[in-house]
Short mmCIF file of C-alpha atoms in Angstrom, two decimals:
data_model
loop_
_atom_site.label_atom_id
_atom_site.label_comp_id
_atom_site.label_asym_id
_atom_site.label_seq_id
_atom_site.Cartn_x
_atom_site.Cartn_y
_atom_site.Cartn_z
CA UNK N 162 324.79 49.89 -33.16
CA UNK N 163 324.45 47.45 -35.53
CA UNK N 164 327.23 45.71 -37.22
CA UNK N 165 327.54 47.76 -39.81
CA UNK N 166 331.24 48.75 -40.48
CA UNK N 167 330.53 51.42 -43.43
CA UNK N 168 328.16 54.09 -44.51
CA UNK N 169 326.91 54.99 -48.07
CA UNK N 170 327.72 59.04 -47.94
CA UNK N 171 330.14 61.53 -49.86
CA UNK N 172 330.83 65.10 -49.49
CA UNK N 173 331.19 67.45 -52.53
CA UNK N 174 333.19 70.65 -53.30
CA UNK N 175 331.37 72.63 -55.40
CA UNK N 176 333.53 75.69 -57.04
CA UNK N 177 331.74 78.61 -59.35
CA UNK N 178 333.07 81.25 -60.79
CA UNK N 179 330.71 84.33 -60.21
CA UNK N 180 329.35 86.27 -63.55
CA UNK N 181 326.71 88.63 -61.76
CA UNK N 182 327.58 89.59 -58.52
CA UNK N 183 326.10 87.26 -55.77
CA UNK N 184 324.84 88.78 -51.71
CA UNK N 185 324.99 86.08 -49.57
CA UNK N 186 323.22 86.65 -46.32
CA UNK N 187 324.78 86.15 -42.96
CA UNK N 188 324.05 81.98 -43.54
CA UNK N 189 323.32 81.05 -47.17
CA UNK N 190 322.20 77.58 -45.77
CA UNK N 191 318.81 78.26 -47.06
CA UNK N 192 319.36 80.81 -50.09
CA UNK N 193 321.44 77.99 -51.35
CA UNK N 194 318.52 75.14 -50.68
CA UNK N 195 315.85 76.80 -52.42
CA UNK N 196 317.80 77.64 -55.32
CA UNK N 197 318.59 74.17 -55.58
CA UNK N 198 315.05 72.84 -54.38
CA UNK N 199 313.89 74.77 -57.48
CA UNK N 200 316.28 74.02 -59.95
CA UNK N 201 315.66 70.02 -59.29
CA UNK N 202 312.24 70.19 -59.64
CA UNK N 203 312.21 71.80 -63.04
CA UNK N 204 314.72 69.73 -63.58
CA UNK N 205 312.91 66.66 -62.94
CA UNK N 206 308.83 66.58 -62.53
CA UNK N 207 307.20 65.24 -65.86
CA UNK N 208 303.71 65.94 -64.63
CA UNK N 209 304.46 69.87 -63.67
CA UNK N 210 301.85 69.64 -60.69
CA UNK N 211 301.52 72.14 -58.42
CA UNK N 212 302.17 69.28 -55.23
CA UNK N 213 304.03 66.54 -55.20
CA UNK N 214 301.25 64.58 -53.34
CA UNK N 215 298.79 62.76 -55.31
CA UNK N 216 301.38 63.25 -58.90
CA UNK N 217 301.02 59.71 -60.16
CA UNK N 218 304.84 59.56 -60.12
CA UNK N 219 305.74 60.32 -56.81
CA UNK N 220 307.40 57.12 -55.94
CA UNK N 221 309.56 56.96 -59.41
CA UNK N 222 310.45 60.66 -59.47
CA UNK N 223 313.76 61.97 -57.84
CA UNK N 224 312.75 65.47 -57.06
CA UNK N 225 310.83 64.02 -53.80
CA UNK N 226 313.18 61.05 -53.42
CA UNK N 227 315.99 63.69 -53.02
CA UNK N 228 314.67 67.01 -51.60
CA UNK N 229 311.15 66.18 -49.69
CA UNK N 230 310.97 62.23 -49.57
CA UNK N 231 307.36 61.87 -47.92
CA UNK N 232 306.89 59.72 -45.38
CA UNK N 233 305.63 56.05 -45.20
CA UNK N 234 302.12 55.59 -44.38
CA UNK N 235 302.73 53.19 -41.42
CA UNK N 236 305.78 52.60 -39.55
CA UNK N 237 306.51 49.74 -36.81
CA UNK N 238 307.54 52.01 -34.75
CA UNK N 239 306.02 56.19 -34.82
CA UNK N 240 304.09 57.97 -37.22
CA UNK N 241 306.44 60.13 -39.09
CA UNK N 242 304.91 63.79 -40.54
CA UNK N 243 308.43 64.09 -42.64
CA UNK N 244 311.53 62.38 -42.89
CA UNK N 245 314.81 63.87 -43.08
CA UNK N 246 316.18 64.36 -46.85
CA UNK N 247 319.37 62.65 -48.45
CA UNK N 248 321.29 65.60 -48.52
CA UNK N 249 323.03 67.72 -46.16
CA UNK N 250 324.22 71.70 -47.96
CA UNK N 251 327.10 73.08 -46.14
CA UNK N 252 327.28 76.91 -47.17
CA UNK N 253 330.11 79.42 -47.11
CA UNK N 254 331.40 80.38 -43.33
CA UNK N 255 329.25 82.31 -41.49
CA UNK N 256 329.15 85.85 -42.51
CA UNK N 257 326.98 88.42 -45.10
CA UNK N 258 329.31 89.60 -47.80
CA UNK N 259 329.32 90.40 -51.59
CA UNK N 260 331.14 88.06 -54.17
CA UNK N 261 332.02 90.11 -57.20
CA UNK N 262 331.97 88.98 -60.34
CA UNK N 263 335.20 87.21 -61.22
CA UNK N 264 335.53 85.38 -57.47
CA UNK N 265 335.05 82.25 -56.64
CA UNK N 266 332.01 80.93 -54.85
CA UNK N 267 332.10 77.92 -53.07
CA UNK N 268 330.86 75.90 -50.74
CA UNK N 269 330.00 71.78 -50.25
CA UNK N 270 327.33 68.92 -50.42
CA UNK N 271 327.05 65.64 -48.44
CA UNK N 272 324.87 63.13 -49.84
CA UNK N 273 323.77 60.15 -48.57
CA UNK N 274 322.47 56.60 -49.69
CA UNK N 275 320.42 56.39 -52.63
CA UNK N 276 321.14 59.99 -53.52
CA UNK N 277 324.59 58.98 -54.78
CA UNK N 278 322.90 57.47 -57.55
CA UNK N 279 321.48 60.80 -58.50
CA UNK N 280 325.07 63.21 -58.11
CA UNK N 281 324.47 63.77 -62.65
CA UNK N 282 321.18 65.56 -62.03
CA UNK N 283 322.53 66.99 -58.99
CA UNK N 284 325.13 68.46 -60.72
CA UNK N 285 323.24 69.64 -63.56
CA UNK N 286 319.99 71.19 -60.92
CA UNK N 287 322.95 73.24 -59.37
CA UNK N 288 324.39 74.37 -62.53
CA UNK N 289 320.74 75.68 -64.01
CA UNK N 290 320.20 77.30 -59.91
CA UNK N 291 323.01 79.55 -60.57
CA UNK N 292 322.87 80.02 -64.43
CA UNK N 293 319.37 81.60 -62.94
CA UNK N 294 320.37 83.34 -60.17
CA UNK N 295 320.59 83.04 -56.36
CA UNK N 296 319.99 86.03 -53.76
CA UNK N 297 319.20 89.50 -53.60
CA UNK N 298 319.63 90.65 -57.24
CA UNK N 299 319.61 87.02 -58.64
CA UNK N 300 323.57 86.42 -59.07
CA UNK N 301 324.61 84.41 -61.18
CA UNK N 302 327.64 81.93 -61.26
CA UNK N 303 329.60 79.14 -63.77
CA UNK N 304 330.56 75.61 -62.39
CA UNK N 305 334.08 75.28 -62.28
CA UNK N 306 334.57 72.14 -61.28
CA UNK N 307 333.23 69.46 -58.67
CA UNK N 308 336.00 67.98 -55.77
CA UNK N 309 335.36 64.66 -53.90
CA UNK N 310 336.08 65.41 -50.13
CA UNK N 311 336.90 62.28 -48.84
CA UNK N 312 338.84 61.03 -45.80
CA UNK N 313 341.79 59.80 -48.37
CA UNK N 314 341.95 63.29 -49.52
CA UNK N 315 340.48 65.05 -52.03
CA UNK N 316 339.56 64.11 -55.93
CA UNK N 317 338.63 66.12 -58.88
CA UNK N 318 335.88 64.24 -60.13
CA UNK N 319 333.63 66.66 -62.44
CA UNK N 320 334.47 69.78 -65.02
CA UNK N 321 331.60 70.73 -66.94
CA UNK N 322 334.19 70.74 -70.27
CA UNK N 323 334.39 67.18 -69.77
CA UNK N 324 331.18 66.31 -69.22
CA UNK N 325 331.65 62.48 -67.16
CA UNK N 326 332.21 61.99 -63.54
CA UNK N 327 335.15 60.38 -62.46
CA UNK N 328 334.59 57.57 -60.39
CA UNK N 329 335.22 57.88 -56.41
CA UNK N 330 334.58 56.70 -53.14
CA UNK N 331 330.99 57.04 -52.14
CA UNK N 332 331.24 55.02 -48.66
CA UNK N 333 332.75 55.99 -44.98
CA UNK N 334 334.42 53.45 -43.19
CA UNK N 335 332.92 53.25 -39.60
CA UNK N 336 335.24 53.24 -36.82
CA UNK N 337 333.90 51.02 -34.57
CA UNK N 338 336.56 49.97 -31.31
CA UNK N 339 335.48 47.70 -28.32
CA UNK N 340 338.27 48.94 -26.54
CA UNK N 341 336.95 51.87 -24.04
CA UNK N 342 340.66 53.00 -23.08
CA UNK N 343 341.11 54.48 -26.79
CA UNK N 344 337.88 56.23 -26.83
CA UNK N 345 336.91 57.75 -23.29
CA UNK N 346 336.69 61.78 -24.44
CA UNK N 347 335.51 63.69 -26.92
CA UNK N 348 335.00 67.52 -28.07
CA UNK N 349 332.49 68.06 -29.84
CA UNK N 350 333.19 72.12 -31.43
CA UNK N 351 330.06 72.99 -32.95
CA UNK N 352 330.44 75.89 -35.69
CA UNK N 353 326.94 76.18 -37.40
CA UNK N 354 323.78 76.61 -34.24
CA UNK N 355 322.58 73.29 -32.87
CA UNK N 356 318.97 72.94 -32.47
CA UNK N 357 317.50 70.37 -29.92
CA UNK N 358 314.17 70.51 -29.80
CA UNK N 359 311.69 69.58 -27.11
CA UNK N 360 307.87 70.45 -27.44
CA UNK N 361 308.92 71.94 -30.61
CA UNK N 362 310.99 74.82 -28.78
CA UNK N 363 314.68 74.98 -29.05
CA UNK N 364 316.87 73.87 -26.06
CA UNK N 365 319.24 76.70 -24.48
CA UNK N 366 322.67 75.76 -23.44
CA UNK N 367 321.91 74.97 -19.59
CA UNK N 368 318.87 72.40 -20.94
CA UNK N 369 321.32 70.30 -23.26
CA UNK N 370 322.85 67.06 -22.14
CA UNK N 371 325.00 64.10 -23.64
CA UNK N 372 321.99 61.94 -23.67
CA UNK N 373 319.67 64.67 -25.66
CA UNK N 374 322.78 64.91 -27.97
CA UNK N 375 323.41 61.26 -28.27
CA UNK N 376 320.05 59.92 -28.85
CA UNK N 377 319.98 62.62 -31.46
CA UNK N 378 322.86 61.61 -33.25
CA UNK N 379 320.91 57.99 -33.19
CA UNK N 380 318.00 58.92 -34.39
CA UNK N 381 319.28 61.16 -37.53
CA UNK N 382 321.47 58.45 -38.26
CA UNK N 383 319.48 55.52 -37.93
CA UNK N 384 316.36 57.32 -39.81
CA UNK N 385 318.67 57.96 -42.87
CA UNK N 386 319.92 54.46 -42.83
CA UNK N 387 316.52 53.22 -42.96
CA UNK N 388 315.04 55.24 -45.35
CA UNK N 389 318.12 56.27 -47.73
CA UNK N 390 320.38 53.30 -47.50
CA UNK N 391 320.51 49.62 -46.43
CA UNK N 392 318.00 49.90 -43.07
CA UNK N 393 318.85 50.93 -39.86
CA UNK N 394 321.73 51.14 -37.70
CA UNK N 395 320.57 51.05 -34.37
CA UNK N 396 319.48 47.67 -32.68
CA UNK N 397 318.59 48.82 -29.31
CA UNK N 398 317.70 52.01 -28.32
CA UNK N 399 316.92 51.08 -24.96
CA UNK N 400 320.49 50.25 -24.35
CA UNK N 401 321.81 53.19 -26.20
CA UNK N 402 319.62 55.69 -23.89
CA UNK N 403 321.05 53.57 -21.10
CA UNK N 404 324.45 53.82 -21.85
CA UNK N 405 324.09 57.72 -22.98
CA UNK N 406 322.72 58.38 -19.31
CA UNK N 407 326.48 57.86 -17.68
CA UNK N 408 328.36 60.17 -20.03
CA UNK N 409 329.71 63.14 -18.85
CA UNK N 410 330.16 65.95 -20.26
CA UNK N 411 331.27 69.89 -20.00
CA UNK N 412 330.14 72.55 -22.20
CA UNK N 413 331.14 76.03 -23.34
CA UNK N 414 327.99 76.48 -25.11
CA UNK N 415 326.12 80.04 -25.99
CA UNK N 416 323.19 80.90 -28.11
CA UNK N 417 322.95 82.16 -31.09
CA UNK N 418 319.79 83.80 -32.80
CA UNK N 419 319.32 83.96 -36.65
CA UNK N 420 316.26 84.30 -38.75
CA UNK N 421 315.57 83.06 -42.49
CA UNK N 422 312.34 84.31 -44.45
CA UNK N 423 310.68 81.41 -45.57
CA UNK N 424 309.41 81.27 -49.17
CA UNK N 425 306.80 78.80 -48.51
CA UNK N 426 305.43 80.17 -45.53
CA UNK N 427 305.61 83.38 -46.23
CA UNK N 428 306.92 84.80 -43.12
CA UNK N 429 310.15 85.35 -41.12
CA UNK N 430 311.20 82.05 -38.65
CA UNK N 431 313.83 82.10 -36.17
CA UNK N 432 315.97 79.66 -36.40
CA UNK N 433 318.39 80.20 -33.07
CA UNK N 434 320.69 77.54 -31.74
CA UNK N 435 324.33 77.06 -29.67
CA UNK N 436 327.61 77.02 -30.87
CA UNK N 437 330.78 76.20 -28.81
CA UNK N 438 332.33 73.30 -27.81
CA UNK N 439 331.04 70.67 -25.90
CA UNK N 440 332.90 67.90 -24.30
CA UNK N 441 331.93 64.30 -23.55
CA UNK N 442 333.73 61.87 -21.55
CA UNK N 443 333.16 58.16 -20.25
CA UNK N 444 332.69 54.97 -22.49
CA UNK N 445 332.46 55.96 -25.93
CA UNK N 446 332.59 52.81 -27.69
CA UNK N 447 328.80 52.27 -28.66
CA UNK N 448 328.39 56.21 -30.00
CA UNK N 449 332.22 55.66 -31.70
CA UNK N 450 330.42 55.58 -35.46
CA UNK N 451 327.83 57.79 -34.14
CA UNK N 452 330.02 60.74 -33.04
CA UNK N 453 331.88 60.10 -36.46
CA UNK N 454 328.92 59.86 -38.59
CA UNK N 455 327.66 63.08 -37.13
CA UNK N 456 330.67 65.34 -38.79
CA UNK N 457 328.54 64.23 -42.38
CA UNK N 458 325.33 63.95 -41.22
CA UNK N 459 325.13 67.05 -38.99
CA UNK N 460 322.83 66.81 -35.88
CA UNK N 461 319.31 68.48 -35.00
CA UNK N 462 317.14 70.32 -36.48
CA UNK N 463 317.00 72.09 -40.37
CA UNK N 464 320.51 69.80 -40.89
CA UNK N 465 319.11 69.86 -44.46
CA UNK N 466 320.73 73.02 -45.20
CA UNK N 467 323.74 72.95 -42.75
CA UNK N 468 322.78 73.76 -39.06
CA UNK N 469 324.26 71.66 -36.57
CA UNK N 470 327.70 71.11 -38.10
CA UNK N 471 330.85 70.06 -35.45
CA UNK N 472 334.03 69.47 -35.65
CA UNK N 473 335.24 66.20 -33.74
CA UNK N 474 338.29 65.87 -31.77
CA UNK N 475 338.53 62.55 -29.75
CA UNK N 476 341.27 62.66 -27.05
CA UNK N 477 343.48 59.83 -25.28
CA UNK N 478 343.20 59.96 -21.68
CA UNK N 479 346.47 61.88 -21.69
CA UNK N 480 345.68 64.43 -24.15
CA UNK N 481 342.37 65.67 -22.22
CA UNK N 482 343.75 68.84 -19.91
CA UNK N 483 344.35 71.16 -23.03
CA UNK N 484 340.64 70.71 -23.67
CA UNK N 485 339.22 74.03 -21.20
CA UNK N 486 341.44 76.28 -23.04
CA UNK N 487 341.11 75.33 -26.58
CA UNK N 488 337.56 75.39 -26.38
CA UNK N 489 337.69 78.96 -24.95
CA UNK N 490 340.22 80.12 -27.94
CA UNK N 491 338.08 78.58 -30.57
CA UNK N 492 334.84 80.36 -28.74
CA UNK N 493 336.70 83.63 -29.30
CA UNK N 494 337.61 83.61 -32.57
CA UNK N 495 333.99 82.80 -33.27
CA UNK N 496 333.26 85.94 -31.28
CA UNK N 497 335.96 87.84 -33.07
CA UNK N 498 334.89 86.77 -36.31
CA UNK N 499 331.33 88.63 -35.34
CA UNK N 500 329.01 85.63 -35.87
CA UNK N 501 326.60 86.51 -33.36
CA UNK N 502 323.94 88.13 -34.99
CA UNK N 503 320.57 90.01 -34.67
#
């Protein structure tokens, strides 16, 4: 890692209060990013093109900046086909269900670098989403209010009766420690489906190891540094890859299979991954900011709208023999909750 001792990223609480009844589908990860996707565009494009590419005001215009930025035409080092997006949505738990009119729907946003600057029209592209209506039968909902989520706590920042944001934190302090004793274990308790790709298949539990998830972490992180915020994070990745090679690790990992239909494509993907926990031990120190980083960022693929969410829990030597059966009481009540799904 770099030197870097802070991040440039904020998580918002968004709260609506539902008019037409809204059917969210067992993960409203992408419902939710296409109403949004749509809303900011209308919201935003001056030229009303068809594509983004070729507009003459691609590189001024925020609807790419924040929901497709395209990618540069040369890079030192890869050529890049997409780069990930400022934004990370984090939908309601896991679970299809009806929201009647009267209830409260909510769920959050993280956004990252440069796409702080842009939280007003953010605010207003999710108010006009569900003023138009999101799901089967196009329900539609009222901002109540946005919440800053921060590590101090949290922050009413936003009511749409007032109009102003309140100013807030929009930067995570890194924890970065040289001392290995104080970071030799983590759990890492997964509760959206992680998706590691190689050859552009997902990985299965008994493929995954500390270095695929590591140099993942690295990656997202370091790609979203350079492109969102103040350049990249990671000075070696040689070293990194090195050091990621001696961690250990256990996991209590299974699979779970979802599909999405995809508006674009016009077709139904599937979009399986694991959830679980999975625990790392050895010296931490150098993936300290990375592990923490990841609980904002998320990890793997279609993090856009949520996938590859954890929880972290970093353990003291001493606290470490609890770990087998927590894991297997918080894989249970995942089962019990019924979010494996066909």
């Amino acid at each position: 890692m770099n030197a870097a001792t802070s991040f440039p990223v904020a998580r918002y609480r968004f709260e609506f209060q539902v008019g037409q009844a809204i059917r969210l589908p067992d993960y409203a990860g992408s419902m939710l990013r296409g109403a949004f996707g749509h809303a900011l565009r209308q919201l935003a494009c001056m030229t009303r093109q068809k594509e983004c590419a070729g507009c003459p005001l691609i590189g001024s215009c925020p609807y790419p900046a924040i929901f497709a930025p395209p990618p540069p035409a040369t890079h030192s080092l890869q050529k890049f086909s997409q780069i990930p997006p400022p934004y990370v949505i984090e939908p309601p738990a896991w679970g299809s269900r009806v929201i009647a009119a009267g209830e409260t729907l909510v769920f959050h946003q993280v956004l990252i670098g440069r796409a702080l600057q842009e939280l007003p029209l953010i605010v207003l592209a999710w108010r006009r989403a569900m003023a138009r209506g999101v799901g089967a039968g196009d329900g539609t909902a009222d901002l109540i209010r946005v919440v800053h989520c921060g590590e101090a706590g949290d922050q009413e920042i936003h009511r749409p009766e007032v109009g102003t944001i309140a100013a807030h934190a929009q930067t995570l302090d890194l924890h970065c420690s040289d001392n290995a004793a104080t970071t030799s274990a983590a759990t890492l308790r997964f509760a959206t489906p992680l998706r590691l790709q190689q050859n552009g298949r997902a990985l299965p539990p008994d493929k995954l190891h500390a270095r695929t998830l590591l140099m993942a972490l690295a990656r997202r992180a370091n790609l979203l540094a350079e492109f969102h915020a103040d350049g990249p994070l990671v000075a070696d990745f040689a070293a990194l890859g090195e050091a990621a090679a001696h961690i250990r690790e256990e996991k209590h990992l299974t699979w779970l299979d979802w599909t999405r239909f995809s508006s674009r494509q016009q077709q139904k993907m599937s979009l399986g991954g694991v959830v679980g926990s999975w625990r790392l031990e050895g010296d931490l120190v150098p993936f300290t900011p990375l592990l923490q980083l990841g609980e904002w960022l998320h990890v793997g693929k279609e993090a856009a709208f949520g996938l590859g969410r954890y929880r972290l829990d970093v353990h003291l030597p001493e606290d470490i023999s609890g770990t087998h059966e927590k894991s297997r009481d918080w894989q249970r009540q995942v089962y019990e909750s019924k979010v494996v799904v066909r």
